[in-house]
Coordinates of C-alpha atoms in Angstrom, one line a residue:
M1 CA 59.9 1.8 22.0
N2 CA 56.9 1.2 21.5
V3 CA 55.6 -1.3 18.8
R4 CA 53.0 -4.2 19.4
F5 CA 54.7 -8.0 18.7
H6 CA 50.9 -10.4 17.3
G7 CA 50.8 -14.3 17.4
H8 CA 48.4 -16.4 16.2
Q9 CA 46.3 -19.6 16.3
G10 CA 45.0 -22.1 14.0
M11 CA 41.8 -24.3 14.5
L12 CA 39.7 -26.3 11.7
V13 CA 36.8 -23.3 12.1
M14 CA 38.4 -20.7 14.6
M15 CA 41.3 -18.9 14.7
R16 CA 42.3 -17.1 17.8
F17 CA 45.1 -13.7 17.4
S18 CA 47.0 -12.2 20.7
H19 CA 48.9 -9.4 20.8
A20 CA 51.9 -8.0 23.1
D21 CA 52.4 -4.4 23.9
G22 CA 55.3 -3.0 24.7
P23 CA 57.7 -0.2 25.4
F24 CA 60.6 -2.9 25.1
C25 CA 63.9 -2.4 25.1
R26 CA 66.2 -4.4 22.7
D27 CA 66.5 -6.9 25.3
C28 CA 63.2 -7.5 26.6
G29 CA 61.6 -7.2 22.6
L30 CA 63.4 -9.6 21.0
A31 CA 62.4 -12.4 23.7
V32 CA 58.7 -11.5 23.0
Y33 CA 59.4 -11.1 19.4
R34 CA 60.7 -14.6 19.3
D35 CA 58.2 -16.8 21.7
M36 CA 55.4 -15.1 19.7
S37 CA 56.3 -16.3 16.6
A38 CA 57.7 -19.8 17.6
E39 CA 54.3 -20.3 18.7
T40 CA 52.5 -18.9 15.6
L41 CA 54.7 -21.4 13.6
V42 CA 54.0 -24.2 15.9
R43 CA 49.9 -23.2 16.2
G44 CA 48.7 -20.7 13.7
W45 CA 48.9 -22.8 10.2
W46 CA 45.7 -25.4 11.1
G47 CA 43.0 -23.6 9.5
P48 CA 42.2 -22.5 5.9
F49 CA 42.2 -19.1 6.9
S50 CA 45.1 -19.0 9.2
L51 CA 47.5 -20.0 6.6
F52 CA 47.4 -16.4 4.9
A53 CA 46.6 -14.9 9.1
A54 CA 50.2 -16.5 10.4
A55 CA 52.4 -15.2 7.8
F56 CA 50.9 -12.1 7.8
V57 CA 51.4 -12.1 11.5
L58 CA 54.8 -14.0 11.0
V59 CA 55.8 -10.8 8.2
L60 CA 54.4 -7.9 10.2
N61 CA 56.7 -9.5 13.6
A62 CA 59.3 -9.6 11.7
V63 CA 59.4 -5.9 10.5
R64 CA 58.9 -4.8 14.1
R65 CA 61.7 -7.0 15.3
G66 CA 63.9 -4.9 12.7
K67 CA 62.8 -1.8 14.6
V68 CA 63.7 -3.5 18.2
A69 CA 66.8 -5.2 17.6
R70 CA 68.3 -1.6 16.1
L71 CA 68.4 -0.3 19.8
P72 CA 70.9 0.3 22.1
A73 CA 71.8 -2.3 23.9
P74 CA 69.8 -2.3 27.3
E75 CA 71.3 -0.4 30.5
R76 CA 70.5 -2.7 33.9
G77 CA 70.7 -1.0 36.8
R78 CA 72.0 -3.1 40.0
N79 CA 67.9 -4.2 40.4
E80 CA 66.9 -4.0 37.4
R81 CA 65.8 -7.1 35.2
T82 CA 65.1 -7.3 31.5
L83 CA 64.1 -10.9 29.1
E84 CA 66.7 -12.9 27.9
P85 CA 66.4 -12.9 24.4
G86 CA 67.1 -17.0 24.1
K87 CA 67.5 -18.5 20.6
P88 CA 67.2 -17.0 17.2
L89 CA 63.7 -18.1 16.2
L90 CA 64.8 -20.6 13.5
D91 CA 67.6 -21.8 15.2
R92 CA 64.3 -23.4 17.7
T93 CA 62.2 -26.5 17.0
A94 CA 59.3 -24.4 16.5
A95 CA 61.1 -23.7 12.9
Y96 CA 59.7 -27.0 11.7
G97 CA 56.3 -25.1 12.0
L98 CA 57.7 -23.6 8.5
L99 CA 57.6 -27.0 6.8
V100 CA 53.2 -27.6 7.2
P101 CA 52.8 -24.5 4.7
A102 CA 56.1 -25.2 2.5
L103 CA 54.7 -29.1 2.2
L104 CA 51.4 -27.8 1.8
L105 CA 52.9 -26.1 -1.8
V106 CA 54.4 -28.9 -2.1
F107 CA 51.9 -30.6 -2.5
V108 CA 49.3 -28.3 -4.4
G109 CA 52.1 -28.0 -7.2
W110 CA 52.4 -32.1 -7.5
S111 CA 48.4 -32.4 -7.4
L112 CA 48.4 -29.9 -10.3
A113 CA 50.8 -31.4 -12.2
N114 CA 49.6 -34.2 -12.3
G115 CA 46.4 -33.0 -13.1
G116 CA 44.9 -33.1 -10.5

């Protein structure tokens, strides 16, 4: 299936986007989705506009992951290889990257509640 997965890296002043285009089989598409989204979870939040860009990229990738996940299992020939999908995204250490926007929301809410 032809699909494009995106990545985002936020920096204090700048930001950088990346992408991977396919046609992907189910396993290769899941592997690319998980890798690019994991990188975005770790590196995507570090800038004022990057908070929104990283969230958008993660949602977009999740929608496209659904399309890839519905594909049938790849049929491998004797000399053909596919990528190993690896651990699901939320089972990876990179999932701790979700704490960044969560803690930011808690801090902003606490500040507003305390007259800040």
